[in-house]
Amino acid sequence: DAGITQSPRHKVTETGTPVTLRCHQTENHRYMYWYRQDPGHGLRLIHYSYGVKDTDKGEVSDGYSVSRSKTEDFLLTLESATSSQTSVYFCAISARGTRTDTQYFGPGTRLTVL
Amino acid sequence: QKEVEQDPGPLSVPEGAIVSLNCTYSNSAFQYFMWYRQYSRKGPELLMYTYSSGNKEDGRFTAQVDKSSKYISLFIRDSQPSDSATYLCAMSAGGTSYGKLTFGQGTILTVHP
Protein backbone atom coordinates (compact mmCIF):
# COMPACT_ATOMS: atom_id res chain seq x y z
CA ASP A 1 0.00 0.00 0.00
CA ALA A 2 2.77 2.43 -0.98
CA GLY A 3 3.88 3.17 2.60
CA ILE A 4 0.46 4.34 3.74
CA THR A 5 -1.26 3.22 6.90
CA GLN A 6 -4.70 4.13 8.16
CA SER A 7 -6.05 3.87 11.67
CA PRO A 8 -8.33 2.60 12.89
CA ARG A 9 -9.13 0.02 10.24
CA HIS A 10 -12.62 -0.51 11.56
CA LYS A 11 -14.79 1.64 13.78
CA VAL A 12 -18.37 1.54 14.98
CA THR A 13 -19.69 4.68 16.59
CA GLU A 14 -22.97 6.33 17.47
CA THR A 15 -24.69 9.27 15.86
CA GLY A 16 -23.51 12.58 17.26
CA THR A 17 -20.10 11.44 18.45
CA PRO A 18 -16.86 12.90 17.09
CA VAL A 19 -14.60 10.61 15.09
CA THR A 20 -11.03 11.10 13.89
CA LEU A 21 -9.39 8.96 11.26
CA ARG A 22 -5.64 9.02 10.77
CA CYS A 23 -3.56 8.58 7.66
CA HIS A 24 0.19 8.12 7.98
CA GLN A 25 2.69 7.98 5.11
CA THR A 26 6.37 7.15 5.01
CA GLU A 27 6.95 8.41 1.44
CA ASN A 28 7.40 12.11 2.29
CA HIS A 29 4.89 12.98 -0.45
CA ARG A 30 3.51 16.47 -0.48
CA TYR A 31 -0.05 15.71 -1.50
CA MET A 32 -2.51 13.73 0.61
CA TYR A 33 -6.20 13.03 0.06
CA TRP A 34 -9.23 11.68 1.83
CA TYR A 35 -11.92 9.84 -0.15
CA ARG A 36 -15.06 7.99 0.74
CA GLN A 37 -16.33 5.00 -1.21
CA ASP A 38 -19.98 4.12 -1.37
CA PRO A 39 -21.89 1.67 -3.59
CA GLY A 40 -22.96 3.31 -6.83
CA HIS A 41 -20.74 6.36 -6.28
CA GLY A 42 -17.20 5.11 -6.71
CA LEU A 43 -14.60 7.18 -4.88
CA ARG A 44 -15.40 10.77 -3.99
CA LEU A 45 -12.89 13.31 -2.76
CA ILE A 46 -13.61 14.79 0.68
CA HIS A 47 -10.58 16.99 1.37
CA TYR A 48 -7.01 17.16 0.23
CA SER A 49 -3.75 18.71 1.37
CA TYR A 50 -0.93 20.12 -0.71
CA GLY A 51 1.43 20.70 2.18
CA VAL A 52 1.67 21.13 5.92
CA LYS A 53 -1.23 23.29 7.08
CA ASP A 54 -2.43 23.67 3.46
CA THR A 55 -5.76 21.99 2.84
CA ASP A 56 -8.73 22.42 0.56
CA LYS A 57 -12.21 21.03 0.09
CA GLY A 58 -13.19 18.32 -2.29
CA GLU A 59 -16.49 17.24 -3.77
CA VAL A 60 -18.18 16.04 -0.56
CA SER A 61 -16.62 18.07 2.27
CA ASP A 62 -19.73 18.97 4.28
CA GLY A 63 -19.57 17.49 7.79
CA TYR A 64 -15.83 16.82 7.59
CA SER A 65 -12.73 18.72 8.62
CA VAL A 66 -9.05 17.92 8.18
CA SER A 67 -5.72 18.87 9.65
CA ARG A 68 -2.14 18.36 8.62
CA SER A 69 0.49 19.47 11.12
CA LYS A 70 3.22 17.16 9.79
CA THR A 71 4.09 15.96 6.31
CA GLU A 72 3.46 12.36 7.24
CA ASP A 73 0.06 12.69 8.94
CA PHE A 74 -3.32 13.74 7.59
CA LEU A 75 -6.30 13.60 9.93
CA LEU A 76 -9.96 13.46 8.95
CA THR A 77 -12.49 14.48 11.60
CA LEU A 78 -16.22 13.98 11.66
CA GLU A 79 -17.28 16.55 14.25
CA SER A 80 -20.67 14.94 14.87
CA ALA A 81 -21.05 11.67 13.01
CA THR A 82 -24.28 10.92 11.13
CA SER A 83 -25.55 7.68 9.64
CA SER A 84 -24.96 9.09 6.14
CA GLN A 85 -21.25 9.09 6.93
CA THR A 86 -21.21 5.32 7.19
CA SER A 87 -18.72 4.45 4.49
CA VAL A 88 -15.28 3.17 3.66
CA TYR A 89 -12.68 5.93 3.89
CA PHE A 90 -9.47 5.84 1.89
CA CYS A 91 -6.41 7.99 2.20
CA ALA A 92 -4.21 8.54 -0.84
CA ILE A 93 -0.90 10.25 -1.59
CA SER A 94 0.78 11.64 -4.65
CA ALA A 95 4.01 13.39 -5.49
CA ARG A 96 3.64 16.34 -7.79
CA GLY A 97 6.54 16.85 -10.10
CA THR A 98 6.41 13.41 -11.61
CA ARG A 99 4.39 14.74 -14.57
CA THR A 100 1.61 12.34 -13.69
CA ASP A 101 -1.48 12.75 -11.60
CA THR A 102 -1.47 9.26 -10.15
CA GLN A 103 -2.39 8.56 -6.57
CA TYR A 104 -1.60 5.67 -4.29
CA PHE A 105 -4.13 4.45 -1.76
CA GLY A 106 -4.06 3.16 1.76
CA PRO A 107 -5.93 0.06 2.97
CA GLY A 108 -9.06 1.92 4.06
CA THR A 109 -11.08 2.48 7.23
CA ARG A 110 -14.53 0.96 7.48
CA LEU A 111 -16.73 3.30 9.54
CA THR A 112 -20.21 2.45 10.73
CA VAL A 113 -22.35 5.13 12.37
CA LEU A 114 -25.32 3.71 14.24
CA GLN B 1 -25.37 13.20 -15.54
CA LYS B 2 -22.11 12.03 -13.97
CA GLU B 3 -18.86 13.39 -15.30
CA VAL B 4 -17.52 9.85 -15.69
CA GLU B 5 -19.77 6.92 -16.52
CA GLN B 6 -18.73 3.33 -16.00
CA ASP B 7 -20.91 0.26 -16.38
CA PRO B 8 -20.96 -1.31 -12.90
CA GLY B 9 -21.54 -4.80 -14.27
CA PRO B 10 -21.18 -7.25 -12.71
CA LEU B 11 -19.23 -8.91 -15.47
CA SER B 12 -18.59 -12.65 -15.36
CA VAL B 13 -16.26 -14.36 -17.85
CA PRO B 14 -14.54 -17.75 -18.17
CA GLU B 15 -10.83 -18.07 -17.60
CA GLY B 16 -8.84 -17.21 -20.71
CA ALA B 17 -11.42 -14.76 -22.08
CA ILE B 18 -10.60 -11.27 -23.31
CA VAL B 19 -12.21 -8.69 -21.06
CA SER B 20 -13.13 -5.19 -22.16
CA LEU B 21 -13.87 -2.52 -19.57
CA ASN B 22 -14.96 0.95 -20.58
CA CYS B 23 -15.60 4.46 -19.34
CA THR B 24 -17.04 7.50 -21.01
CA TYR B 25 -16.59 11.04 -19.82
CA SER B 26 -17.90 14.50 -20.55
CA ASN B 27 -15.09 16.85 -19.49
CA SER B 28 -12.88 17.59 -22.48
CA ALA B 29 -10.18 18.98 -20.15
CA PHE B 30 -9.30 15.50 -18.87
CA GLN B 31 -5.87 14.47 -20.07
CA TYR B 32 -4.61 11.97 -17.48
CA PHE B 33 -6.33 8.61 -17.45
CA MET B 34 -5.87 5.79 -14.99
CA TRP B 35 -7.19 2.36 -14.23
CA TYR B 36 -7.20 1.06 -10.70
CA ARG B 37 -7.84 -2.48 -9.53
CA GLN B 38 -9.45 -3.03 -6.17
CA TYR B 39 -9.68 -6.40 -4.50
CA SER B 40 -12.40 -7.00 -1.96
CA ARG B 41 -11.81 -5.05 1.27
CA LYS B 42 -8.56 -3.57 -0.04
CA GLY B 43 -7.48 -0.14 -1.26
CA PRO B 44 -7.37 0.59 -5.00
CA GLU B 45 -4.03 -0.10 -6.65
CA LEU B 46 -2.82 1.67 -9.76
CA LEU B 47 -2.90 -0.66 -12.75
CA MET B 48 -2.41 1.51 -15.80
CA TYR B 49 -1.72 5.15 -16.52
CA THR B 50 -2.06 6.96 -19.84
CA TYR B 51 -1.47 10.55 -20.78
CA SER B 52 -3.64 11.99 -23.56
CA SER B 53 -4.77 9.74 -26.42
CA GLY B 54 -3.26 6.46 -27.51
CA ASN B 55 -2.57 2.95 -26.32
CA LYS B 56 -0.42 1.56 -23.57
CA GLU B 57 0.38 -2.09 -23.02
CA ASP B 58 1.68 -3.80 -19.91
CA GLY B 59 1.72 -7.57 -20.02
CA ARG B 60 -1.83 -8.84 -20.40
CA PHE B 61 -3.28 -5.34 -19.94
CA THR B 62 -3.85 -2.70 -22.62
CA ALA B 63 -5.26 0.74 -21.95
CA GLN B 64 -6.73 2.80 -24.77
CA VAL B 65 -7.76 6.44 -24.75
CA ASP B 66 -9.83 8.07 -27.49
CA LYS B 67 -10.16 11.71 -26.54
CA SER B 68 -12.15 12.56 -29.65
CA SER B 69 -14.88 10.18 -28.48
CA LYS B 70 -14.28 10.80 -24.77
CA TYR B 71 -13.92 7.07 -24.27
CA ILE B 72 -11.34 4.95 -22.50
CA SER B 73 -10.94 1.20 -22.36
CA LEU B 74 -9.00 -1.43 -20.51
CA PHE B 75 -8.46 -4.81 -22.15
CA ILE B 76 -7.37 -7.87 -20.22
CA ARG B 77 -6.08 -10.77 -22.32
CA ASP B 78 -6.03 -14.36 -21.14
CA SER B 79 -8.00 -13.42 -18.04
CA GLN B 80 -7.24 -15.32 -14.84
CA PRO B 81 -9.28 -15.95 -11.68
CA SER B 82 -6.80 -13.66 -9.90
CA ASP B 83 -8.09 -10.81 -12.10
CA SER B 84 -11.41 -10.98 -10.26
CA ALA B 85 -11.77 -7.55 -8.70
CA THR B 86 -13.44 -4.19 -9.12
CA TYR B 87 -11.89 -2.03 -11.81
CA LEU B 88 -12.13 1.73 -11.47
CA CYS B 89 -11.35 4.26 -14.14
CA ALA B 90 -10.10 7.66 -13.01
CA MET B 91 -9.14 10.80 -14.82
CA SER B 92 -7.98 14.35 -14.23
CA ALA B 93 -7.26 17.56 -16.06
CA GLY B 94 -3.92 18.08 -14.33
CA GLY B 95 -2.43 21.58 -14.17
CA THR B 96 -4.34 23.71 -11.67
CA SER B 97 -6.68 20.74 -11.14
CA TYR B 98 -3.80 18.56 -10.06
CA GLY B 99 -4.91 15.92 -7.60
CA LYS B 100 -8.60 16.19 -8.38
CA LEU B 101 -9.31 12.76 -9.76
CA THR B 102 -12.78 11.91 -10.95
CA PHE B 103 -13.61 8.23 -10.66
CA GLY B 104 -16.09 6.01 -12.38
CA GLN B 105 -18.24 3.91 -10.08
CA GLY B 106 -16.27 0.75 -10.84
CA THR B 107 -16.97 -2.49 -12.72
CA ILE B 108 -17.09 -5.74 -10.75
CA LEU B 109 -15.32 -8.50 -12.69
CA THR B 110 -15.39 -12.20 -11.90
CA VAL B 111 -13.24 -14.64 -13.85
CA HIS B 112 -14.35 -18.20 -13.19
CA PRO B 113 -12.12 -21.25 -13.75
Coordinates of C-alpha atoms in Angstrom, one line a residue:
Chain A
D1 CA 0.0 0.0 0.0
A2 CA 2.8 2.4 -1.0
G3 CA 3.9 3.2 2.6
I4 CA 0.5 4.3 3.7
T5 CA -1.3 3.2 6.9
Q6 CA -4.7 4.1 8.2
S7 CA -6.1 3.9 11.7
P8 CA -8.3 2.6 12.9
R9 CA -9.1 0.0 10.2
H10 CA -12.6 -0.5 11.6
K11 CA -14.8 1.6 13.8
V12 CA -18.4 1.5 15.0
T13 CA -19.7 4.7 16.6
E14 CA -23.0 6.3 17.5
T15 CA -24.7 9.3 15.9
G16 CA -23.5 12.6 17.3
T17 CA -20.1 11.4 18.4
P18 CA -16.9 12.9 17.1
V19 CA -14.6 10.6 15.1
T20 CA -11.0 11.1 13.9
L21 CA -9.4 9.0 11.3
R22 CA -5.6 9.0 10.8
C23 CA -3.6 8.6 7.7
H24 CA 0.2 8.1 8.0
Q25 CA 2.7 8.0 5.1
T26 CA 6.4 7.2 5.0
E27 CA 7.0 8.4 1.4
N28 CA 7.4 12.1 2.3
H29 CA 4.9 13.0 -0.4
R30 CA 3.5 16.5 -0.5
Y31 CA -0.1 15.7 -1.5
M32 CA -2.5 13.7 0.6
Y33 CA -6.2 13.0 0.1
W34 CA -9.2 11.7 1.8
Y35 CA -11.9 9.8 -0.1
R36 CA -15.1 8.0 0.7
Q37 CA -16.3 5.0 -1.2
D38 CA -20.0 4.1 -1.4
P39 CA -21.9 1.7 -3.6
G40 CA -23.0 3.3 -6.8
H41 CA -20.7 6.4 -6.3
G42 CA -17.2 5.1 -6.7
L43 CA -14.6 7.2 -4.9
R44 CA -15.4 10.8 -4.0
L45 CA -12.9 13.3 -2.8
I46 CA -13.6 14.8 0.7
H47 CA -10.6 17.0 1.4
Y48 CA -7.0 17.2 0.2
S49 CA -3.8 18.7 1.4
Y50 CA -0.9 20.1 -0.7
G51 CA 1.4 20.7 2.2
V52 CA 1.7 21.1 5.9
K53 CA -1.2 23.3 7.1
D54 CA -2.4 23.7 3.5
T55 CA -5.8 22.0 2.8
D56 CA -8.7 22.4 0.6
K57 CA -12.2 21.0 0.1
G58 CA -13.2 18.3 -2.3
E59 CA -16.5 17.2 -3.8
V60 CA -18.2 16.0 -0.6
S61 CA -16.6 18.1 2.3
D62 CA -19.7 19.0 4.3
G63 CA -19.6 17.5 7.8
Y64 CA -15.8 16.8 7.6
S65 CA -12.7 18.7 8.6
V66 CA -9.0 17.9 8.2
S67 CA -5.7 18.9 9.7
R68 CA -2.1 18.4 8.6
S69 CA 0.5 19.5 11.1
K70 CA 3.2 17.2 9.8
T71 CA 4.1 16.0 6.3
E72 CA 3.5 12.4 7.2
D73 CA 0.1 12.7 8.9
F74 CA -3.3 13.7 7.6
L75 CA -6.3 13.6 9.9
L76 CA -10.0 13.5 8.9
T77 CA -12.5 14.5 11.6
L78 CA -16.2 14.0 11.7
E79 CA -17.3 16.6 14.3
S80 CA -20.7 14.9 14.9
A81 CA -21.1 11.7 13.0
T82 CA -24.3 10.9 11.1
S83 CA -25.6 7.7 9.6
S84 CA -25.0 9.1 6.1
Q85 CA -21.2 9.1 6.9
T86 CA -21.2 5.3 7.2
S87 CA -18.7 4.5 4.5
V88 CA -15.3 3.2 3.7
Y89 CA -12.7 5.9 3.9
F90 CA -9.5 5.8 1.9
C91 CA -6.4 8.0 2.2
A92 CA -4.2 8.5 -0.8
I93 CA -0.9 10.2 -1.6
S94 CA 0.8 11.6 -4.7
A95 CA 4.0 13.4 -5.5
R96 CA 3.6 16.3 -7.8
G97 CA 6.5 16.9 -10.1
T98 CA 6.4 13.4 -11.6
R99 CA 4.4 14.7 -14.6
T100 CA 1.6 12.3 -13.7
D101 CA -1.5 12.7 -11.6
T102 CA -1.5 9.3 -10.2
Q103 CA -2.4 8.6 -6.6
Y104 CA -1.6 5.7 -4.3
F105 CA -4.1 4.5 -1.8
G106 CA -4.1 3.2 1.8
P107 CA -5.9 0.1 3.0
G108 CA -9.1 1.9 4.1
T109 CA -11.1 2.5 7.2
R110 CA -14.5 1.0 7.5
L111 CA -16.7 3.3 9.5
T112 CA -20.2 2.5 10.7
V113 CA -22.4 5.1 12.4
L114 CA -25.3 3.7 14.2
Chain B
Q1 CA -25.4 13.2 -15.5
K2 CA -22.1 12.0 -14.0
E3 CA -18.9 13.4 -15.3
V4 CA -17.5 9.8 -15.7
E5 CA -19.8 6.9 -16.5
Q6 CA -18.7 3.3 -16.0
D7 CA -20.9 0.3 -16.4
P8 CA -21.0 -1.3 -12.9
G9 CA -21.5 -4.8 -14.3
P10 CA -21.2 -7.2 -12.7
L11 CA -19.2 -8.9 -15.5
S12 CA -18.6 -12.7 -15.4
V13 CA -16.3 -14.4 -17.8
P14 CA -14.5 -17.7 -18.2
E15 CA -10.8 -18.1 -17.6
G16 CA -8.8 -17.2 -20.7
A17 CA -11.4 -14.8 -22.1
I18 CA -10.6 -11.3 -23.3
V19 CA -12.2 -8.7 -21.1
S20 CA -13.1 -5.2 -22.2
L21 CA -13.9 -2.5 -19.6
N22 CA -15.0 0.9 -20.6
C23 CA -15.6 4.5 -19.3
T24 CA -17.0 7.5 -21.0
Y25 CA -16.6 11.0 -19.8
S26 CA -17.9 14.5 -20.6
N27 CA -15.1 16.8 -19.5
S28 CA -12.9 17.6 -22.5
A29 CA -10.2 19.0 -20.1
F30 CA -9.3 15.5 -18.9
Q31 CA -5.9 14.5 -20.1
Y32 CA -4.6 12.0 -17.5
F33 CA -6.3 8.6 -17.4
M34 CA -5.9 5.8 -15.0
W35 CA -7.2 2.4 -14.2
Y36 CA -7.2 1.1 -10.7
R37 CA -7.8 -2.5 -9.5
Q38 CA -9.5 -3.0 -6.2
Y39 CA -9.7 -6.4 -4.5
S40 CA -12.4 -7.0 -2.0
R41 CA -11.8 -5.1 1.3
K42 CA -8.6 -3.6 0.0
G43 CA -7.5 -0.1 -1.3
P44 CA -7.4 0.6 -5.0
E45 CA -4.0 -0.1 -6.6
L46 CA -2.8 1.7 -9.8
L47 CA -2.9 -0.7 -12.7
M48 CA -2.4 1.5 -15.8
Y49 CA -1.7 5.2 -16.5
T50 CA -2.1 7.0 -19.8
Y51 CA -1.5 10.6 -20.8
S52 CA -3.6 12.0 -23.6
S53 CA -4.8 9.7 -26.4
G54 CA -3.3 6.5 -27.5
N55 CA -2.6 3.0 -26.3
K56 CA -0.4 1.6 -23.6
E57 CA 0.4 -2.1 -23.0
D58 CA 1.7 -3.8 -19.9
G59 CA 1.7 -7.6 -20.0
R60 CA -1.8 -8.8 -20.4
F61 CA -3.3 -5.3 -19.9
T62 CA -3.9 -2.7 -22.6
A63 CA -5.3 0.7 -22.0
Q64 CA -6.7 2.8 -24.8
V65 CA -7.8 6.4 -24.8
D66 CA -9.8 8.1 -27.5
K67 CA -10.2 11.7 -26.5
S68 CA -12.2 12.6 -29.7
S69 CA -14.9 10.2 -28.5
K70 CA -14.3 10.8 -24.8
Y71 CA -13.9 7.1 -24.3
I72 CA -11.3 5.0 -22.5
S73 CA -10.9 1.2 -22.4
L74 CA -9.0 -1.4 -20.5
F75 CA -8.5 -4.8 -22.1
I76 CA -7.4 -7.9 -20.2
R77 CA -6.1 -10.8 -22.3
D78 CA -6.0 -14.4 -21.1
S79 CA -8.0 -13.4 -18.0
Q80 CA -7.2 -15.3 -14.8
P81 CA -9.3 -15.9 -11.7
S82 CA -6.8 -13.7 -9.9
D83 CA -8.1 -10.8 -12.1
S84 CA -11.4 -11.0 -10.3
A85 CA -11.8 -7.5 -8.7
T86 CA -13.4 -4.2 -9.1
Y87 CA -11.9 -2.0 -11.8
L88 CA -12.1 1.7 -11.5
C89 CA -11.3 4.3 -14.1
A90 CA -10.1 7.7 -13.0
M91 CA -9.1 10.8 -14.8
S92 CA -8.0 14.4 -14.2
A93 CA -7.3 17.6 -16.1
G94 CA -3.9 18.1 -14.3
G95 CA -2.4 21.6 -14.2
T96 CA -4.3 23.7 -11.7
S97 CA -6.7 20.7 -11.1
Y98 CA -3.8 18.6 -10.1
G99 CA -4.9 15.9 -7.6
K100 CA -8.6 16.2 -8.4
L101 CA -9.3 12.8 -9.8
T102 CA -12.8 11.9 -10.9
F103 CA -13.6 8.2 -10.7
G104 CA -16.1 6.0 -12.4
Q105 CA -18.2 3.9 -10.1
G106 CA -16.3 0.8 -10.8
T107 CA -17.0 -2.5 -12.7
I108 CA -17.1 -5.7 -10.8
L109 CA -15.3 -8.5 -12.7
T110 CA -15.4 -12.2 -11.9
V111 CA -13.2 -14.6 -13.8
H112 CA -14.3 -18.2 -13.2
P113 CA -12.1 -21.2 -13.7

